PDB file of N, CA and C in Angstrom:
ATOM      1  N   ASP A 276      90.133  46.334   2.421  1.00 67.00           N
ATOM      2  CA  ASP A 276      89.324  45.175   2.740  1.00 67.00           C
ATOM      3  C   ASP A 276      88.439  45.474   3.939  1.00 67.00           C
ATOM      4  N   ILE A 277      87.260  44.912   3.922  1.00 78.00           N
ATOM      5  CA  ILE A 277      86.406  44.833   5.107  1.00 78.00           C
ATOM      6  C   ILE A 277      86.178  43.348   5.324  1.00 78.00           C
ATOM      7  N   VAL A 278      86.522  42.865   6.505  1.00 80.00           N
ATOM      8  CA  VAL A 278      86.474  41.429   6.768  1.00 80.00           C
ATOM      9  C   VAL A 278      85.718  41.143   8.058  1.00 80.00           C
ATOM     10  N   LEU A 279      85.199  39.912   8.186  1.00 84.00           N
ATOM     11  CA  LEU A 279      84.651  39.476   9.465  1.00 84.00           C
ATOM     12  C   LEU A 279      85.777  39.481  10.479  1.00 84.00           C
ATOM     13  N   ASP A 280      85.544  40.054  11.637  1.00 85.00           N
ATOM     14  CA  ASP A 280      86.625  40.245  12.598  1.00 85.00           C
ATOM     15  C   ASP A 280      87.121  38.934  13.193  1.00 85.00           C
ATOM     16  N   GLU A 281      86.263  38.146  13.760  1.00 81.00           N
ATOM     17  CA  GLU A 281      86.621  36.848  14.349  1.00 81.00           C
ATOM     18  C   GLU A 281      87.792  36.931  15.312  1.00 81.00           C
ATOM     19  N   GLY A 282      87.893  38.046  16.062  1.00 81.00           N
ATOM     20  CA  GLY A 282      88.907  38.174  17.094  1.00 81.00           C
ATOM     21  C   GLY A 282      90.319  38.396  16.595  1.00 81.00           C
ATOM     22  N   ARG A 283      90.471  38.958  15.413  1.00 76.00           N
ATOM     23  CA  ARG A 283      91.809  39.178  14.846  1.00 76.00           C
ATOM     24  C   ARG A 283      92.583  40.164  15.716  1.00 76.00           C
ATOM     25  N   SER A 284      93.787  39.791  16.079  1.00 83.00           N
ATOM     26  CA  SER A 284      94.620  40.666  16.900  1.00 83.00           C
ATOM     27  C   SER A 284      95.548  41.533  16.058  1.00 83.00           C
ATOM     28  N   ASP A 285      95.637  41.250  14.743  1.00 81.00           N
ATOM     29  CA  ASP A 285      96.527  42.029  13.878  1.00 81.00           C
ATOM     30  C   ASP A 285      95.878  43.319  13.385  1.00 81.00           C
ATOM     31  N   ILE A 286      94.600  43.520  13.702  1.00 82.00           N
ATOM     32  CA  ILE A 286      93.884  44.726  13.299  1.00 82.00           C
ATOM     33  C   ILE A 286      93.490  45.489  14.562  1.00 82.00           C
ATOM     34  N   PRO A 287      93.864  46.768  14.683  1.00 86.00           N
ATOM     35  CA  PRO A 287      93.540  47.552  15.885  1.00 86.00           C
ATOM     36  C   PRO A 287      92.031  47.667  16.114  1.00 86.00           C
ATOM     37  N   ASP A 288      91.625  47.760  17.369  1.00 87.00           N
ATOM     38  CA  ASP A 288      90.206  47.873  17.707  1.00 87.00           C
ATOM     39  C   ASP A 288      89.555  49.095  17.075  1.00 87.00           C
ATOM     40  N   THR A 289      90.307  50.157  16.850  1.00 88.00           N
ATOM     41  CA  THR A 289      89.732  51.365  16.252  1.00 88.00           C
ATOM     42  C   THR A 289      89.331  51.161  14.796  1.00 88.00           C
ATOM     43  N   TRP A 290      89.757  50.069  14.166  1.00 85.00           N
ATOM     44  CA  TRP A 290      89.390  49.751  12.794  1.00 85.00           C
ATOM     45  C   TRP A 290      88.204  48.792  12.740  1.00 85.00           C
ATOM     46  N   LYS A 291      87.618  48.443  13.910  1.00 89.00           N
ATOM     47  CA  LYS A 291      86.544  47.457  13.994  1.00 89.00           C
ATOM     48  C   LYS A 291      85.210  48.144  14.261  1.00 89.00           C
ATOM     49  N   PHE A 292      84.122  47.556  13.735  1.00 92.00           N
ATOM     50  CA  PHE A 292      82.787  48.130  13.926  1.00 92.00           C
ATOM     51  C   PHE A 292      81.729  47.039  13.828  1.00 92.00           C
ATOM     52  N   ASN A 293      80.542  47.334  14.372  1.00 95.00           N
ATOM     53  CA  ASN A 293      79.433  46.387  14.331  1.00 95.00           C
ATOM     54  C   ASN A 293      78.579  46.628  13.097  1.00 95.00           C
ATOM     55  N   ALA A 294      77.986  45.556  12.595  1.00 96.00           N
ATOM     56  CA  ALA A 294      77.067  45.624  11.462  1.00 96.00           C
ATOM     57  C   ALA A 294      75.882  44.716  11.752  1.00 96.00           C
ATOM     58  N   ASP A 295      74.688  45.204  11.449  1.00 97.00           N
ATOM     59  CA  ASP A 295      73.477  44.396  11.606  1.00 97.00           C
ATOM     60  C   ASP A 295      73.182  43.707  10.287  1.00 97.00           C
ATOM     61  N   VAL A 296      73.099  42.382  10.320  1.00 97.00           N
ATOM     62  CA  VAL A 296      72.831  41.599   9.116  1.00 97.00           C
ATOM     63  C   VAL A 296      71.347  41.701   8.791  1.00 97.00           C
ATOM     64  N   VAL A 297      71.042  42.107   7.565  1.00 97.00           N
ATOM     65  CA  VAL A 297      69.661  42.256   7.127  1.00 97.00           C
ATOM     66  C   VAL A 297      69.214  41.013   6.359  1.00 97.00           C
ATOM     67  N   ILE A 298      69.988  40.628   5.362  1.00 96.00           N
ATOM     68  CA  ILE A 298      69.660  39.477   4.504  1.00 96.00           C
ATOM     69  C   ILE A 298      70.924  38.680   4.253  1.00 96.00           C
ATOM     70  N   THR A 299      70.806  37.355   4.217  1.00 95.00           N
ATOM     71  CA  THR A 299      71.926  36.507   3.810  1.00 95.00           C
ATOM     72  C   THR A 299      71.503  35.658   2.616  1.00 95.00           C
ATOM     73  N   GLU A 300      72.470  35.376   1.760  1.00 95.00           N
ATOM     74  CA  GLU A 300      72.239  34.527   0.591  1.00 95.00           C
ATOM     75  C   GLU A 300      73.323  33.459   0.551  1.00 95.00           C
ATOM     76  N   PRO A 301      73.093  32.310   1.227  1.00 93.00           N
ATOM     77  CA  PRO A 301      74.081  31.232   1.189  1.00 93.00           C
ATOM     78  C   PRO A 301      74.169  30.653  -0.229  1.00 93.00           C
ATOM     79  N   LEU A 302      75.388  30.607  -0.767  1.00 94.00           N
ATOM     80  CA  LEU A 302      75.584  30.146  -2.139  1.00 94.00           C
ATOM     81  C   LEU A 302      76.548  28.964  -2.220  1.00 94.00           C
ATOM     82  N   GLY A 303      76.749  28.278  -1.119  1.00 92.00           N
ATOM     83  CA  GLY A 303      77.668  27.143  -1.118  1.00 92.00           C
ATOM     84  C   GLY A 303      79.056  27.560  -0.685  1.00 92.00           C
ATOM     85  N   SER A 304      79.902  27.930  -1.637  1.00 94.00           N
ATOM     86  CA  SER A 304      81.284  28.270  -1.308  1.00 94.00           C
ATOM     87  C   SER A 304      81.421  29.656  -0.681  1.00 94.00           C
ATOM     88  N   GLU A 305      80.381  30.493  -0.786  1.00 93.00           N
ATOM     89  CA  GLU A 305      80.398  31.802  -0.150  1.00 93.00           C
ATOM     90  C   GLU A 305      78.976  32.199   0.226  1.00 93.00           C
ATOM     91  N   THR A 306      78.878  33.144   1.132  1.00 92.00           N
ATOM     92  CA  THR A 306      77.587  33.685   1.544  1.00 92.00           C
ATOM     93  C   THR A 306      77.595  35.180   1.292  1.00 92.00           C
ATOM     94  N   HIS A 307      76.619  35.653   0.536  1.00 93.00           N
ATOM     95  CA  HIS A 307      76.473  37.083   0.322  1.00 93.00           C
ATOM     96  C   HIS A 307      75.580  37.623   1.435  1.00 93.00           C
ATOM     97  N   MET A 308      75.861  38.834   1.888  1.00 93.00           N
ATOM     98  CA  MET A 308      75.041  39.406   2.952  1.00 93.00           C
ATOM     99  C   MET A 308      74.827  40.892   2.721  1.00 93.00           C
ATOM    100  N   HIS A 309      73.692  41.346   3.156  1.00 95.00           N
ATOM    101  CA  HIS A 309      73.339  42.758   3.148  1.00 95.00           C
ATOM    102  C   HIS A 309      73.353  43.184   4.608  1.00 95.00           C
ATOM    103  N   VAL A 310      74.124  44.222   4.915  1.00 96.00           N
ATOM    104  CA  VAL A 310      74.267  44.661   6.296  1.00 96.00           C
ATOM    105  C   VAL A 310      73.962  46.157   6.404  1.00 96.00           C
ATOM    106  N   ASN A 311      73.665  46.562   7.630  1.00 96.00           N
ATOM    107  CA  ASN A 311      73.394  47.957   7.942  1.00 96.00           C
ATOM    108  C   ASN A 311      74.419  48.397   8.976  1.00 96.00           C
ATOM    109  N   VAL A 312      75.177  49.434   8.640  1.00 94.00           N
ATOM    110  CA  VAL A 312      76.184  49.970   9.553  1.00 94.00           C
ATOM    111  C   VAL A 312      75.797  51.418   9.857  1.00 94.00           C
ATOM    112  N   LEU A 313      75.182  51.619  11.011  1.00 94.00           N
ATOM    113  CA  LEU A 313      74.759  52.968  11.431  1.00 94.00           C
ATOM    114  C   LEU A 313      73.950  53.674  10.352  1.00 94.00           C
ATOM    115  N   GLY A 314      73.037  52.941   9.720  1.00 96.00           N
ATOM    116  CA  GLY A 314      72.178  53.519   8.691  1.00 96.00           C
ATOM    117  C   GLY A 314      72.733  53.439   7.288  1.00 96.00           C
ATOM    118  N   VAL A 315      73.976  53.035   7.128  1.00 93.00           N
ATOM    119  CA  VAL A 315      74.582  52.876   5.806  1.00 93.00           C
ATOM    120  C   VAL A 315      74.441  51.418   5.383  1.00 93.00           C
ATOM    121  N   LYS A 316      73.776  51.200   4.257  1.00 95.00           N
ATOM    122  CA  LYS A 316      73.567  49.834   3.767  1.00 95.00           C
ATOM    123  C   LYS A 316      74.753  49.409   2.913  1.00 95.00           C
ATOM    124  N   MET A 317      75.262  48.213   3.193  1.00 91.00           N
ATOM    125  CA  MET A 317      76.416  47.686   2.469  1.00 91.00           C
ATOM    126  C   MET A 317      76.128  46.241   2.093  1.00 91.00           C
ATOM    127  N   THR A 318      76.826  45.756   1.073  1.00 90.00           N
ATOM    128  CA  THR A 318      76.772  44.339   0.738  1.00 90.00           C
ATOM    129  C   THR A 318      78.173  43.774   0.853  1.00 90.00           C
ATOM    130  N   GLY A 319      78.242  42.494   1.134  1.00 87.00           N
ATOM    131  CA  GLY A 319      79.536  41.840   1.248  1.00 87.00           C
ATOM    132  C   GLY A 319      79.384  40.348   1.104  1.00 87.00           C
ATOM    133  N   LYS A 320      80.490  39.673   1.223  1.00 87.00           N
ATOM    134  CA  LYS A 320      80.455  38.219   1.149  1.00 87.00           C
ATOM    135  C   LYS A 320      81.499  37.655   2.095  1.00 87.00           C
ATOM    136  N   CYS A 321      81.256  36.428   2.512  1.00 88.00           N
ATOM    137  CA  CYS A 321      82.205  35.714   3.363  1.00 88.00           C
ATOM    138  C   CYS A 321      82.232  34.257   2.923  1.00 88.00           C
ATOM    139  N   GLU A 322      83.152  33.515   3.487  1.00 88.00           N
ATOM    140  CA  GLU A 322      83.250  32.092   3.164  1.00 88.00           C
ATOM    141  C   GLU A 322      81.935  31.397   3.483  1.00 88.00           C
ATOM    142  N   GLY A 323      81.581  30.413   2.674  1.00 86.00           N
ATOM    143  CA  GLY A 323      80.336  29.677   2.880  1.00 86.00           C
ATOM    144  C   GLY A 323      80.286  28.897   4.178  1.00 86.00           C
ATOM    145  N   ARG A 324      81.459  28.601   4.742  1.00 87.00           N
ATOM    146  CA  ARG A 324      81.496  27.849   6.005  1.00 87.00           C
ATOM    147  C   ARG A 324      81.137  28.715   7.205  1.00 87.00           C
ATOM    148  N   LYS A 325      81.187  30.042   7.036  1.00 86.00           N
ATOM    149  CA  LYS A 325      80.818  30.955   8.116  1.00 86.00           C
ATOM    150  C   LYS A 325      79.302  31.045   8.175  1.00 86.00           C
ATOM    151  N   ILE A 326      78.739  30.799   9.343  1.00 88.00           N
ATOM    152  CA  ILE A 326      77.294  30.867   9.519  1.00 88.00           C
ATOM    153  C   ILE A 326      76.929  32.285   9.935  1.00 88.00           C
ATOM    154  N   VAL A 327      76.222  32.990   9.063  1.00 91.00           N
ATOM    155  CA  VAL A 327      75.760  34.353   9.324  1.00 91.00           C
ATOM    156  C   VAL A 327      74.256  34.353   9.126  1.00 91.00           C
ATOM    157  N   GLN A 328      73.527  34.847  10.126  1.00 94.00           N
ATOM    158  CA  GLN A 328      72.067  34.815  10.089  1.00 94.00           C
ATOM    159  C   GLN A 328      71.494  36.228  10.021  1.00 94.00           C
ATOM    160  N   PRO A 329      70.340  36.394   9.356  1.00 96.00           N
ATOM    161  CA  PRO A 329      69.660  37.693   9.394  1.00 96.00           C
ATOM    162  C   PRO A 329      69.341  38.088  10.840  1.00 96.00           C
ATOM    163  N   HIS A 330      69.330  39.363  11.137  1.00 96.00           N
ATOM    164  CA  HIS A 330      69.043  39.952  12.453  1.00 96.00           C
ATOM    165  C   HIS A 330      70.174  39.728  13.449  1.00 96.00           C
ATOM    166  N   GLU A 331      71.299  39.237  12.987  1.00 96.00           N
ATOM    167  CA  GLU A 331      72.477  39.031  13.835  1.00 96.00           C
ATOM    168  C   GLU A 331      73.369  40.275  13.731  1.00 96.00           C
ATOM    169  N   THR A 332      74.028  40.623  14.828  1.00 96.00           N
ATOM    170  CA  THR A 332      75.022  41.689  14.797  1.00 96.00           C
ATOM    171  C   THR A 332      76.388  41.036  14.705  1.00 96.00           C
ATOM    172  N   ILE A 333      77.159  41.431  13.695  1.00 94.00           N
ATOM    173  CA  ILE A 333      78.487  40.868  13.486  1.00 94.00           C
ATOM    174  C   ILE A 333      79.531  41.973  13.635  1.00 94.00           C
ATOM    175  N   LYS A 334      80.746  41.579  13.904  1.00 93.00           N
ATOM    176  CA  LYS A 334      81.865  42.519  14.016  1.00 93.00           C
ATOM    177  C   LYS A 334      82.648  42.456  12.706  1.00 93.00           C
ATOM    178  N   LEU A 335      82.836  43.620  12.091  1.00 91.00           N
ATOM    179  CA  LEU A 335      83.621  43.731  10.867  1.00 91.00           C
ATOM    180  C   LEU A 335      84.858  44.567  11.146  1.00 91.00           C
ATOM    181  N   SER A 336      85.862  44.415  10.316  1.00 88.00           N
ATOM    182  CA  SER A 336      87.102  45.172  10.457  1.00 88.00           C
ATOM    183  C   SER A 336      87.505  45.754   9.120  1.00 88.00           C
ATOM    184  N   PHE A 337      87.966  47.006   9.162  1.00 80.00           N
ATOM    185  CA  PHE A 337      88.638  47.585   8.011  1.00 80.00           C
ATOM    186  C   PHE A 337      90.081  47.135   8.085  1.00 80.00           C
ATOM    187  N   ASN A 338      90.604  46.578   7.023  1.00 76.00           N
ATOM    188  CA  ASN A 338      92.028  46.306   6.967  1.00 76.00           C
ATOM    189  C   ASN A 338      92.644  47.445   6.174  1.00 76.00           C
ATOM    190  N   LEU A 339      93.036  48.501   6.885  1.00 78.00           N
ATOM    191  CA  LEU A 339      93.540  49.698   6.225  1.00 78.00           C
ATOM    192  C   LEU A 339      94.900  49.492   5.583  1.00 78.00           C
ATOM    193  N   ASN A 340      95.533  48.343   5.822  1.00 77.00           N
ATOM    194  CA  ASN A 340      96.775  48.023   5.129  1.00 77.00           C
ATOM    195  C   ASN A 340      96.514  47.755   3.647  1.00 77.00           C
ATOM    196  N   HIS A 341      95.257  47.508   3.290  1.00 77.00           N
ATOM    197  CA  HIS A 341      94.887  47.258   1.899  1.00 77.00           C
ATOM    198  C   HIS A 341      94.064  48.399   1.334  1.00 77.00           C
ATOM    199  N   LEU A 342      94.143  49.584   1.932  1.00 78.00           N
ATOM    200  CA  LEU A 342      93.354  50.724   1.505  1.00 78.00           C
ATOM    201  C   LEU A 342      94.071  51.508   0.413  1.00 78.00           C
ATOM    202  N   TYR A 343      93.327  51.886  -0.592  1.00 83.00           N
ATOM    203  CA  TYR A 343      93.851  52.722  -1.661  1.00 83.00           C
ATOM    204  C   TYR A 343      92.899  53.899  -1.836  1.00 83.00           C
ATOM    205  N   ILE A 344      93.434  55.109  -1.861  1.00 84.00           N
ATOM    206  CA  ILE A 344      92.625  56.309  -2.035  1.00 84.00           C
ATOM    207  C   ILE A 344      93.078  56.998  -3.310  1.00 84.00           C
ATOM    208  N   PHE A 345      92.096  57.391  -4.129  1.00 90.00           N
ATOM    209  CA  PHE A 345      92.387  58.039  -5.394  1.00 90.00           C
ATOM    210  C   PHE A 345      91.755  59.423  -5.435  1.00 90.00           C
ATOM    211  N   ASP A 346      92.411  60.358  -6.092  1.00 90.00           N
ATOM    212  CA  ASP A 346      91.859  61.672  -6.334  1.00 90.00           C
ATOM    213  C   ASP A 346      90.812  61.553  -7.433  1.00 90.00           C
ATOM    214  N   ALA A 347      89.595  62.042  -7.167  1.00 91.00           N
ATOM    215  CA  ALA A 347      88.495  61.891  -8.120  1.00 91.00           C
ATOM    216  C   ALA A 347      88.738  62.643  -9.424  1.00 91.00           C
ATOM    217  N   LEU A 348      89.401  63.782  -9.357  1.00 93.00           N
ATOM    218  CA  LEU A 348      89.620  64.578 -10.576  1.00 93.00           C
ATOM    219  C   LEU A 348      90.767  64.057 -11.420  1.00 93.00           C
ATOM    220  N   SER A 349      91.889  63.799 -10.791  1.00 94.00           N
ATOM    221  CA  SER A 349      93.063  63.373 -11.563  1.00 94.00           C
ATOM    222  C   SER A 349      93.170  61.859 -11.699  1.00 94.00           C
ATOM    223  N   THR A 350      92.449  61.128 -10.884  1.00 92.00           N
ATOM    224  CA  THR A 350      92.494  59.657 -10.776  1.00 92.00           C
ATOM    225  C   THR A 350      93.862  59.164 -10.297  1.00 92.00           C
ATOM    226  N   GLU A 351      94.689  60.077  -9.789  1.00 91.00           N
ATOM    227  CA  GLU A 351      96.002  59.700  -9.244  1.00 91.00           C
ATOM    228  C   GLU A 351      95.838  59.058  -7.863  1.00 91.00           C
ATOM    229  N   SER A 352      96.683  58.133  -7.550  1.00 88.00           N
ATOM    230  CA  SER A 352      96.682  57.500  -6.238  1.00 88.00           C
ATOM    231  C   SER A 352      97.194  58.481  -5.200  1.00 88.00           C
ATOM    232  N   ILE A 353      96.452  58.664  -4.118  1.00 84.00           N
ATOM    233  CA  ILE A 353      96.856  59.549  -3.021  1.00 84.00           C
ATOM    234  C   ILE A 353      97.546  58.747  -1.930  1.00 84.00           C
ATOM    235  N   TYR A 354      97.011  57.571  -1.668  1.00 73.00           N
ATOM    236  CA  TYR A 354      97.554  56.732  -0.583  1.00 73.00           C
ATOM    237  C   TYR A 354      97.506  55.300  -0.996  1.00 73.00           C
TER     238      TYR A 354
END
């Protein structure tokens, strides 16, 4: 998972990073956003109640407790 950080203490700071919001698409129950993370363009979504604006820098977190890694050749789960 990659989530809006919002000051979560259950995720270590080393799993957190900044993202520059490029475009937002408010859709009512959720907001889709296009972000730039150190030159890497990503898309994501958050709850519609969260106000996210273009040109804003937001803090995101990797929740590595939900990370799954697969071997590309065998398709076996590595982690």
